[in-house]
mmCIF file with all atom_site columns, N, CA and C and ligand atoms in Angstrom:
data_model
loop_
_atom_site.group_PDB
_atom_site.id
_atom_site.type_symbol
_atom_site.label_atom_id
_atom_site.label_alt_id
_atom_site.label_comp_id
_atom_site.label_asym_id
_atom_site.label_entity_id
_atom_site.label_seq_id
_atom_site.pdbx_PDB_ins_code
_atom_site.Cartn_x
_atom_site.Cartn_y
_atom_site.Cartn_z
_atom_site.occupancy
_atom_site.B_iso_or_equiv
_atom_site.pdbx_formal_charge
_atom_site.auth_seq_id
_atom_site.auth_comp_id
_atom_site.auth_asym_id
_atom_site.auth_atom_id
_atom_site.pdbx_PDB_model_num
ATOM   1   N  N   . MET A 1 1  ? 0.843   -1.189 0.000  1.00 0.00 ? 1  MET A N   1
ATOM   2   C  CA  . MET A 1 1  ? 0.000   0.000  0.000  1.00 0.00 ? 1  MET A CA  1
ATOM   3   C  C   . MET A 1 1  ? 0.884   1.246  0.000  1.00 0.00 ? 1  MET A C   1
ATOM   4   N  N   . ALA A 1 2  ? 0.565   2.120  -0.911 1.00 0.00 ? 2  ALA A N   1
ATOM   5   C  CA  . ALA A 1 2  ? 1.408   3.307  -1.086 1.00 0.00 ? 2  ALA A CA  1
ATOM   6   C  C   . ALA A 1 2  ? 1.208   4.282  0.065  1.00 0.00 ? 2  ALA A C   1
ATOM   7   N  N   . GLU A 1 3  ? 2.306   4.773  0.532  1.00 0.00 ? 3  GLU A N   1
ATOM   8   C  CA  . GLU A 1 3  ? 2.258   5.781  1.582  1.00 0.00 ? 3  GLU A CA  1
ATOM   9   C  C   . GLU A 1 3  ? 2.084   7.162  0.949  1.00 0.00 ? 3  GLU A C   1
ATOM   10  N  N   . ILE A 1 4  ? 1.036   7.841  1.329  1.00 0.00 ? 4  ILE A N   1
ATOM   11  C  CA  . ILE A 1 4  ? 0.817   9.181  0.792  1.00 0.00 ? 4  ILE A CA  1
ATOM   12  C  C   . ILE A 1 4  ? 1.476   10.205 1.696  1.00 0.00 ? 4  ILE A C   1
ATOM   13  N  N   . ASN A 1 5  ? 2.394   10.927 1.098  1.00 0.00 ? 5  ASN A N   1
ATOM   14  C  CA  . ASN A 1 5  ? 3.126   11.934 1.859  1.00 0.00 ? 5  ASN A CA  1
ATOM   15  C  C   . ASN A 1 5  ? 2.413   13.274 1.739  1.00 0.00 ? 5  ASN A C   1
ATOM   16  N  N   . ARG A 1 6  ? 1.366   13.420 2.515  1.00 0.00 ? 6  ARG A N   1
ATOM   17  C  CA  . ARG A 1 6  ? 0.612   14.664 2.450  1.00 0.00 ? 6  ARG A CA  1
ATOM   18  C  C   . ARG A 1 6  ? 1.248   15.723 3.337  1.00 0.00 ? 6  ARG A C   1
ATOM   19  N  N   . PRO A 1 7  ? 1.475   16.895 2.800  1.00 0.00 ? 7  PRO A N   1
ATOM   20  C  CA  . PRO A 1 7  ? 2.070   17.958 3.614  1.00 0.00 ? 7  PRO A CA  1
ATOM   21  C  C   . PRO A 1 7  ? 1.104   18.408 4.702  1.00 0.00 ? 7  PRO A C   1
ATOM   22  N  N   . ASP A 1 8  ? 1.635   18.761 5.872  1.00 0.00 ? 8  ASP A N   1
ATOM   23  C  CA  . ASP A 1 8  ? 0.767   19.211 6.964  1.00 0.00 ? 8  ASP A CA  1
ATOM   24  C  C   . ASP A 1 8  ? 0.817   20.724 7.129  1.00 0.00 ? 8  ASP A C   1
ATOM   25  N  N   . ARG A 1 9  ? 1.515   21.359 6.236  1.00 0.00 ? 9  ARG A N   1
ATOM   26  C  CA  . ARG A 1 9  ? 1.493   22.813 6.234  1.00 0.00 ? 9  ARG A CA  1
ATOM   27  C  C   . ARG A 1 9  ? 1.809   23.298 4.836  1.00 0.00 ? 9  ARG A C   1
ATOM   28  N  N   . ARG A 1 10 ? 1.366   24.505 4.562  1.00 0.00 ? 10 ARG A N   1
ATOM   29  C  CA  . ARG A 1 10 ? 1.641   25.080 3.265  1.00 0.00 ? 10 ARG A CA  1
ATOM   30  C  C   . ARG A 1 10 ? 1.871   26.566 3.441  1.00 0.00 ? 10 ARG A C   1
ATOM   31  N  N   . ARG A 1 11 ? 2.576   27.152 2.512  1.00 0.00 ? 11 ARG A N   1
ATOM   32  C  CA  . ARG A 1 11 ? 2.929   28.556 2.620  1.00 0.00 ? 11 ARG A CA  1
ATOM   33  C  C   . ARG A 1 11 ? 2.701   29.224 1.284  1.00 0.00 ? 11 ARG A C   1
ATOM   34  N  N   . CYS A 1 12 ? 2.070   30.400 1.337  1.00 0.00 ? 12 CYS A N   1
ATOM   35  C  CA  . CYS A 1 12 ? 1.827   31.163 0.118  1.00 0.00 ? 12 CYS A CA  1
ATOM   36  C  C   . CYS A 1 12 ? 3.115   31.826 -0.322 1.00 0.00 ? 12 CYS A C   1
ATOM   37  N  N   . VAL A 1 13 ? 3.475   31.608 -1.578 1.00 0.00 ? 13 VAL A N   1
ATOM   38  C  CA  . VAL A 1 13 ? 4.720   32.194 -2.079 1.00 0.00 ? 13 VAL A CA  1
ATOM   39  C  C   . VAL A 1 13 ? 4.549   33.657 -2.424 1.00 0.00 ? 13 VAL A C   1
ATOM   40  N  N   . ARG A 1 14 ? 3.323   34.151 -2.409 1.00 0.00 ? 14 ARG A N   1
ATOM   41  C  CA  . ARG A 1 14 ? 3.067   35.549 -2.768 1.00 0.00 ? 14 ARG A CA  1
ATOM   42  C  C   . ARG A 1 14 ? 3.033   36.456 -1.539 1.00 0.00 ? 14 ARG A C   1
ATOM   43  N  N   . CYS A 1 15 ? 2.271   36.072 -0.508 1.00 0.00 ? 15 CYS A N   1
ATOM   44  C  CA  . CYS A 1 15 ? 2.117   36.966 0.637  1.00 0.00 ? 15 CYS A CA  1
ATOM   45  C  C   . CYS A 1 15 ? 2.718   36.375 1.904  1.00 0.00 ? 15 CYS A C   1
ATOM   46  N  N   . GLY A 1 16 ? 3.120   35.119 1.875  1.00 0.00 ? 16 GLY A N   1
ATOM   47  C  CA  . GLY A 1 16 ? 3.798   34.531 3.018  1.00 0.00 ? 16 GLY A CA  1
ATOM   48  C  C   . GLY A 1 16 ? 2.871   33.921 4.047  1.00 0.00 ? 16 GLY A C   1
ATOM   49  N  N   . ARG A 1 17 ? 1.570   33.840 3.758  1.00 0.00 ? 17 ARG A N   1
ATOM   50  C  CA  . ARG A 1 17 ? 0.645   33.235 4.718  1.00 0.00 ? 17 ARG A CA  1
ATOM   51  C  C   . ARG A 1 17 ? 0.906   31.746 4.847  1.00 0.00 ? 17 ARG A C   1
ATOM   52  N  N   . GLU A 1 18 ? 0.800   31.272 6.083  1.00 0.00 ? 18 GLU A N   1
ATOM   53  C  CA  . GLU A 1 18 ? 1.001   29.851 6.314  1.00 0.00 ? 18 GLU A CA  1
ATOM   54  C  C   . GLU A 1 18 ? -0.272  29.212 6.822  1.00 0.00 ? 18 GLU A C   1
ATOM   55  N  N   . ASP A 1 19 ? -0.544  28.038 6.323  1.00 0.00 ? 19 ASP A N   1
ATOM   56  C  CA  . ASP A 1 19 ? -1.681  27.251 6.787  1.00 0.00 ? 19 ASP A CA  1
ATOM   57  C  C   . ASP A 1 19 ? -1.184  25.952 7.393  1.00 0.00 ? 19 ASP A C   1
ATOM   58  N  N   . GLU A 1 20 ? -1.954  25.458 8.329  1.00 0.00 ? 20 GLU A N   1
ATOM   59  C  CA  . GLU A 1 20 ? -1.666  24.142 8.902  1.00 0.00 ? 20 GLU A CA  1
ATOM   60  C  C   . GLU A 1 20 ? -2.835  23.218 8.628  1.00 0.00 ? 20 GLU A C   1
ATOM   61  N  N   . TRP A 1 21 ? -2.536  21.961 8.375  1.00 0.00 ? 21 TRP A N   1
ATOM   62  C  CA  . TRP A 1 21 ? -3.582  20.997 8.132  1.00 0.00 ? 21 TRP A CA  1
ATOM   63  C  C   . TRP A 1 21 ? -4.208  20.578 9.455  1.00 0.00 ? 21 TRP A C   1
ATOM   64  N  N   . ASN A 1 22 ? -5.546  20.710 9.533  1.00 0.00 ? 22 ASN A N   1
ATOM   65  C  CA  . ASN A 1 22 ? -6.258  20.318 10.744 1.00 0.00 ? 22 ASN A CA  1
ATOM   66  C  C   . ASN A 1 22 ? -6.831  18.919 10.549 1.00 0.00 ? 22 ASN A C   1
ATOM   67  N  N   . GLU A 1 23 ? -6.331  17.990 11.316 1.00 0.00 ? 23 GLU A N   1
ATOM   68  C  CA  . GLU A 1 23 ? -6.748  16.601 11.156 1.00 0.00 ? 23 GLU A CA  1
ATOM   69  C  C   . GLU A 1 23 ? -8.203  16.384 11.556 1.00 0.00 ? 23 GLU A C   1
ATOM   70  N  N   . SER A 1 24 ? -8.693  17.182 12.510 1.00 0.00 ? 24 SER A N   1
ATOM   71  C  CA  . SER A 1 24 ? -10.029 16.922 13.048 1.00 0.00 ? 24 SER A CA  1
ATOM   72  C  C   . SER A 1 24 ? -11.131 17.303 12.067 1.00 0.00 ? 24 SER A C   1
ATOM   73  N  N   . ASN A 1 25 ? -10.930 18.384 11.336 1.00 0.00 ? 25 ASN A N   1
ATOM   74  C  CA  . ASN A 1 25 ? -11.975 18.753 10.374 1.00 0.00 ? 25 ASN A CA  1
ATOM   75  C  C   . ASN A 1 25 ? -11.519 18.626 8.925  1.00 0.00 ? 25 ASN A C   1
ATOM   76  N  N   . HIS A 1 26 ? -10.323 18.076 8.754  1.00 0.00 ? 26 HIS A N   1
ATOM   77  C  CA  . HIS A 1 26 ? -9.796  17.822 7.408  1.00 0.00 ? 26 HIS A CA  1
ATOM   78  C  C   . HIS A 1 26 ? -9.859  19.068 6.542  1.00 0.00 ? 26 HIS A C   1
ATOM   79  N  N   . ASN A 1 27 ? -9.300  20.112 7.070  1.00 0.00 ? 27 ASN A N   1
ATOM   80  C  CA  . ASN A 1 27 ? -9.280  21.360 6.317  1.00 0.00 ? 27 ASN A CA  1
ATOM   81  C  C   . ASN A 1 27 ? -8.060  22.167 6.738  1.00 0.00 ? 27 ASN A C   1
ATOM   82  N  N   . TRP A 1 28 ? -7.703  23.130 5.909  1.00 0.00 ? 28 TRP A N   1
ATOM   83  C  CA  . TRP A 1 28 ? -6.566  23.991 6.223  1.00 0.00 ? 28 TRP A CA  1
ATOM   84  C  C   . TRP A 1 28 ? -7.002  25.071 7.201  1.00 0.00 ? 28 TRP A C   1
ATOM   85  N  N   . THR A 1 29 ? -6.181  25.310 8.193  1.00 0.00 ? 29 THR A N   1
ATOM   86  C  CA  . THR A 1 29 ? -6.433  26.397 9.118  1.00 0.00 ? 29 THR A CA  1
ATOM   87  C  C   . THR A 1 29 ? -5.267  27.372 9.059  1.00 0.00 ? 29 THR A C   1
ATOM   88  N  N   . ILE A 1 30 ? -5.573  28.628 9.209  1.00 0.00 ? 30 ILE A N   1
ATOM   89  C  CA  . ILE A 1 30 ? -4.564  29.657 9.078  1.00 0.00 ? 30 ILE A CA  1
ATOM   90  C  C   . ILE A 1 30 ? -3.590  29.581 10.242 1.00 0.00 ? 30 ILE A C   1
ATOM   91  N  N   . SER A 1 31 ? -2.317  29.572 9.924  1.00 0.00 ? 31 SER A N   1
ATOM   92  C  CA  . SER A 1 31 ? -1.283  29.575 10.941 1.00 0.00 ? 31 SER A CA  1
ATOM   93  C  C   . SER A 1 31 ? -0.418  30.797 10.735 1.00 0.00 ? 31 SER A C   1
ATOM   94  N  N   . GLY A 1 32 ? -0.260  31.585 11.746 1.00 0.00 ? 32 GLY A N   1
ATOM   95  C  CA  . GLY A 1 32 ? 0.570   32.773 11.626 1.00 0.00 ? 32 GLY A CA  1
ATOM   96  C  C   . GLY A 1 32 ? -0.179  33.912 10.967 1.00 0.00 ? 32 GLY A C   1
ATOM   97  N  N   . ASP A 1 33 ? 0.549   34.690 10.173 1.00 0.00 ? 33 ASP A N   1
ATOM   98  C  CA  . ASP A 1 33 ? -0.034  35.887 9.583  1.00 0.00 ? 33 ASP A CA  1
ATOM   99  C  C   . ASP A 1 33 ? -1.155  35.555 8.608  1.00 0.00 ? 33 ASP A C   1
ATOM   100 N  N   . GLN A 1 34 ? -2.108  36.434 8.566  1.00 0.00 ? 34 GLN A N   1
ATOM   101 C  CA  . GLN A 1 34 ? -3.232  36.288 7.654  1.00 0.00 ? 34 GLN A CA  1
ATOM   102 C  C   . GLN A 1 34 ? -2.795  36.434 6.207  1.00 0.00 ? 34 GLN A C   1
ATOM   103 N  N   . GLY A 1 35 ? -1.816  37.261 5.969  1.00 0.00 ? 35 GLY A N   1
ATOM   104 C  CA  . GLY A 1 35 ? -1.409  37.539 4.606  1.00 0.00 ? 35 GLY A CA  1
ATOM   105 C  C   . GLY A 1 35 ? -2.253  38.621 3.999  1.00 0.00 ? 35 GLY A C   1
ATOM   106 N  N   . LYS A 1 36 ? -2.057  38.838 2.715  1.00 0.00 ? 36 LYS A N   1
ATOM   107 C  CA  . LYS A 1 36 ? -2.835  39.866 2.047  1.00 0.00 ? 36 LYS A CA  1
ATOM   108 C  C   . LYS A 1 36 ? -4.269  39.396 1.849  1.00 0.00 ? 36 LYS A C   1
ATOM   109 N  N   . PRO A 1 37 ? -5.244  40.268 2.191  1.00 0.00 ? 37 PRO A N   1
ATOM   110 C  CA  . PRO A 1 37 ? -6.644  39.841 2.150  1.00 0.00 ? 37 PRO A CA  1
ATOM   111 C  C   . PRO A 1 37 ? -7.116  39.459 0.754  1.00 0.00 ? 37 PRO A C   1
ATOM   112 N  N   . PHE A 1 38 ? -6.538  40.036 -0.271 1.00 0.00 ? 38 PHE A N   1
ATOM   113 C  CA  . PHE A 1 38 ? -7.028  39.750 -1.612 1.00 0.00 ? 38 PHE A CA  1
ATOM   114 C  C   . PHE A 1 38 ? -6.051  38.897 -2.406 1.00 0.00 ? 38 PHE A C   1
ATOM   115 N  N   . CYS A 1 39 ? -5.109  38.344 -1.701 1.00 0.00 ? 39 CYS A N   1
ATOM   116 C  CA  . CYS A 1 39 ? -4.165  37.463 -2.378 1.00 0.00 ? 39 CYS A CA  1
ATOM   117 C  C   . CYS A 1 39 ? -4.881  36.182 -2.775 1.00 0.00 ? 39 CYS A C   1
ATOM   118 N  N   . ILE A 1 40 ? -4.612  35.702 -4.011 1.00 0.00 ? 40 ILE A N   1
ATOM   119 C  CA  . ILE A 1 40 ? -5.256  34.472 -4.463 1.00 0.00 ? 40 ILE A CA  1
ATOM   120 C  C   . ILE A 1 40 ? -4.511  33.246 -3.950 1.00 0.00 ? 40 ILE A C   1
ATOM   121 N  N   . HIS A 1 41 ? -3.376  33.455 -3.329 1.00 0.00 ? 41 HIS A N   1
ATOM   122 C  CA  . HIS A 1 41 ? -2.569  32.427 -2.673 1.00 0.00 ? 41 HIS A CA  1
ATOM   123 C  C   . HIS A 1 41 ? -2.006  31.390 -3.657 1.00 0.00 ? 41 HIS A C   1
ATOM   124 N  N   . GLU A 1 42 ? -0.752  31.507 -3.820 1.00 0.00 ? 42 GLU A N   1
ATOM   125 C  CA  . GLU A 1 42 ? 0.000   30.555 -4.630 1.00 0.00 ? 42 GLU A CA  1
ATOM   126 C  C   . GLU A 1 42 ? 0.774   29.680 -3.656 1.00 0.00 ? 42 GLU A C   1
ATOM   127 N  N   . TRP A 1 43 ? 0.189   28.524 -3.310 1.00 0.00 ? 43 TRP A N   1
ATOM   128 C  CA  . TRP A 1 43 ? 0.796   27.682 -2.280 1.00 0.00 ? 43 TRP A CA  1
ATOM   129 C  C   . TRP A 1 43 ? 2.044   27.006 -2.792 1.00 0.00 ? 43 TRP A C   1
ATOM   130 N  N   . ASP A 1 44 ? 3.012   26.916 -1.901 1.00 0.00 ? 44 ASP A N   1
ATOM   131 C  CA  . ASP A 1 44 ? 4.290   26.344 -2.314 1.00 0.00 ? 44 ASP A CA  1
ATOM   132 C  C   . ASP A 1 44 ? 4.233   24.836 -2.503 1.00 0.00 ? 44 ASP A C   1
ATOM   133 N  N   . ILE A 1 45 ? 3.097   24.238 -2.143 1.00 0.00 ? 45 ILE A N   1
ATOM   134 C  CA  . ILE A 1 45 ? 2.976   22.794 -2.369 1.00 0.00 ? 45 ILE A CA  1
ATOM   135 C  C   . ILE A 1 45 ? 2.366   22.515 -3.736 1.00 0.00 ? 45 ILE A C   1
ATOM   136 N  N   . ASN A 1 46 ? 1.910   23.560 -4.418 1.00 0.00 ? 46 ASN A N   1
ATOM   137 C  CA  . ASN A 1 46 ? 1.330   23.370 -5.746 1.00 0.00 ? 46 ASN A CA  1
ATOM   138 C  C   . ASN A 1 46 ? 2.436   23.203 -6.778 1.00 0.00 ? 46 ASN A C   1
ATOM   139 N  N   . GLY A 1 47 ? 2.254   22.306 -7.675 1.00 0.00 ? 47 GLY A N   1
ATOM   140 C  CA  . GLY A 1 47 ? 3.192   22.159 -8.781 1.00 0.00 ? 47 GLY A CA  1
ATOM   141 C  C   . GLY A 1 47 ? 4.449   21.458 -8.385 1.00 0.00 ? 47 GLY A C   1
ATOM   142 N  N   . THR A 1 48 ? 5.184   22.041 -7.454 1.00 0.00 ? 48 THR A N   1
ATOM   143 C  CA  . THR A 1 48 ? 6.480   21.475 -7.122 1.00 0.00 ? 48 THR A CA  1
ATOM   144 C  C   . THR A 1 48 ? 6.354   20.270 -6.194 1.00 0.00 ? 48 THR A C   1
ATOM   145 N  N   . HIS A 1 49 ? 5.279   20.242 -5.432 1.00 0.00 ? 49 HIS A N   1
ATOM   146 C  CA  . HIS A 1 49 ? 5.147   19.150 -4.472 1.00 0.00 ? 49 HIS A CA  1
ATOM   147 C  C   . HIS A 1 49 ? 4.184   18.084 -4.979 1.00 0.00 ? 49 HIS A C   1
ATOM   148 N  N   . ASN A 1 50 ? 4.686   16.901 -5.124 1.00 0.00 ? 50 ASN A N   1
ATOM   149 C  CA  . ASN A 1 50 ? 3.837   15.793 -5.517 1.00 0.00 ? 50 ASN A CA  1
ATOM   150 C  C   . ASN A 1 50 ? 3.453   15.009 -4.274 1.00 0.00 ? 50 ASN A C   1
ATOM   151 N  N   . PRO A 1 51 ? 2.155   14.984 -3.938 1.00 0.00 ? 51 PRO A N   1
ATOM   152 C  CA  . PRO A 1 51 ? 1.743   14.333 -2.685 1.00 0.00 ? 51 PRO A CA  1
ATOM   153 C  C   . PRO A 1 51 ? 1.995   12.832 -2.695 1.00 0.00 ? 51 PRO A C   1
ATOM   154 N  N   . ILE A 1 52 ? 2.056   12.252 -3.845 1.00 0.00 ? 52 ILE A N   1
ATOM   155 C  CA  . ILE A 1 52 ? 2.315   10.822 -3.936 1.00 0.00 ? 52 ILE A CA  1
ATOM   156 C  C   . ILE A 1 52 ? 3.739   10.610 -4.414 1.00 0.00 ? 52 ILE A C   1
ATOM   157 N  N   . ALA A 1 53 ? 4.485   9.860  -3.652 1.00 0.00 ? 53 ALA A N   1
ATOM   158 C  CA  . ALA A 1 53 ? 5.893   9.627  -3.987 1.00 0.00 ? 53 ALA A CA  1
ATOM   159 C  C   . ALA A 1 53 ? 6.008   8.944  -5.346 1.00 0.00 ? 53 ALA A C   1
ATOM   160 N  N   . GLU A 1 54 ? 6.956   9.418  -6.124 1.00 0.00 ? 54 GLU A N   1
ATOM   161 C  CA  . GLU A 1 54 ? 7.118   8.855  -7.460 1.00 0.00 ? 54 GLU A CA  1
ATOM   162 C  C   . GLU A 1 54 ? 7.808   7.505  -7.420 1.00 0.00 ? 54 GLU A C   1
HETATM 163 ZN ZN1 . LIG B 2 .  ? -1.222  34.666 -0.404 1.00 0.00 ? 1  LIG B ZN1 1
#
C-alpha cells in the first residue's frame, strides 16, 4: 500500500501566509499571519510538491 506523503502545512509564495492541516476537520487552518486579504494564494505545495511519492 502506497504511503501518501501529504504535507501538513503550506505557505503562500506571494504573501507569506502559512496554513496548517487540521486533522479533526480535514481542512486547512490559518497559521501565523493572515497575509494579504485579496491574495489568491499561490501555495508552495502546488506544482512542485507531488503528494504521492514517485
Ligand atoms: Zn497569499
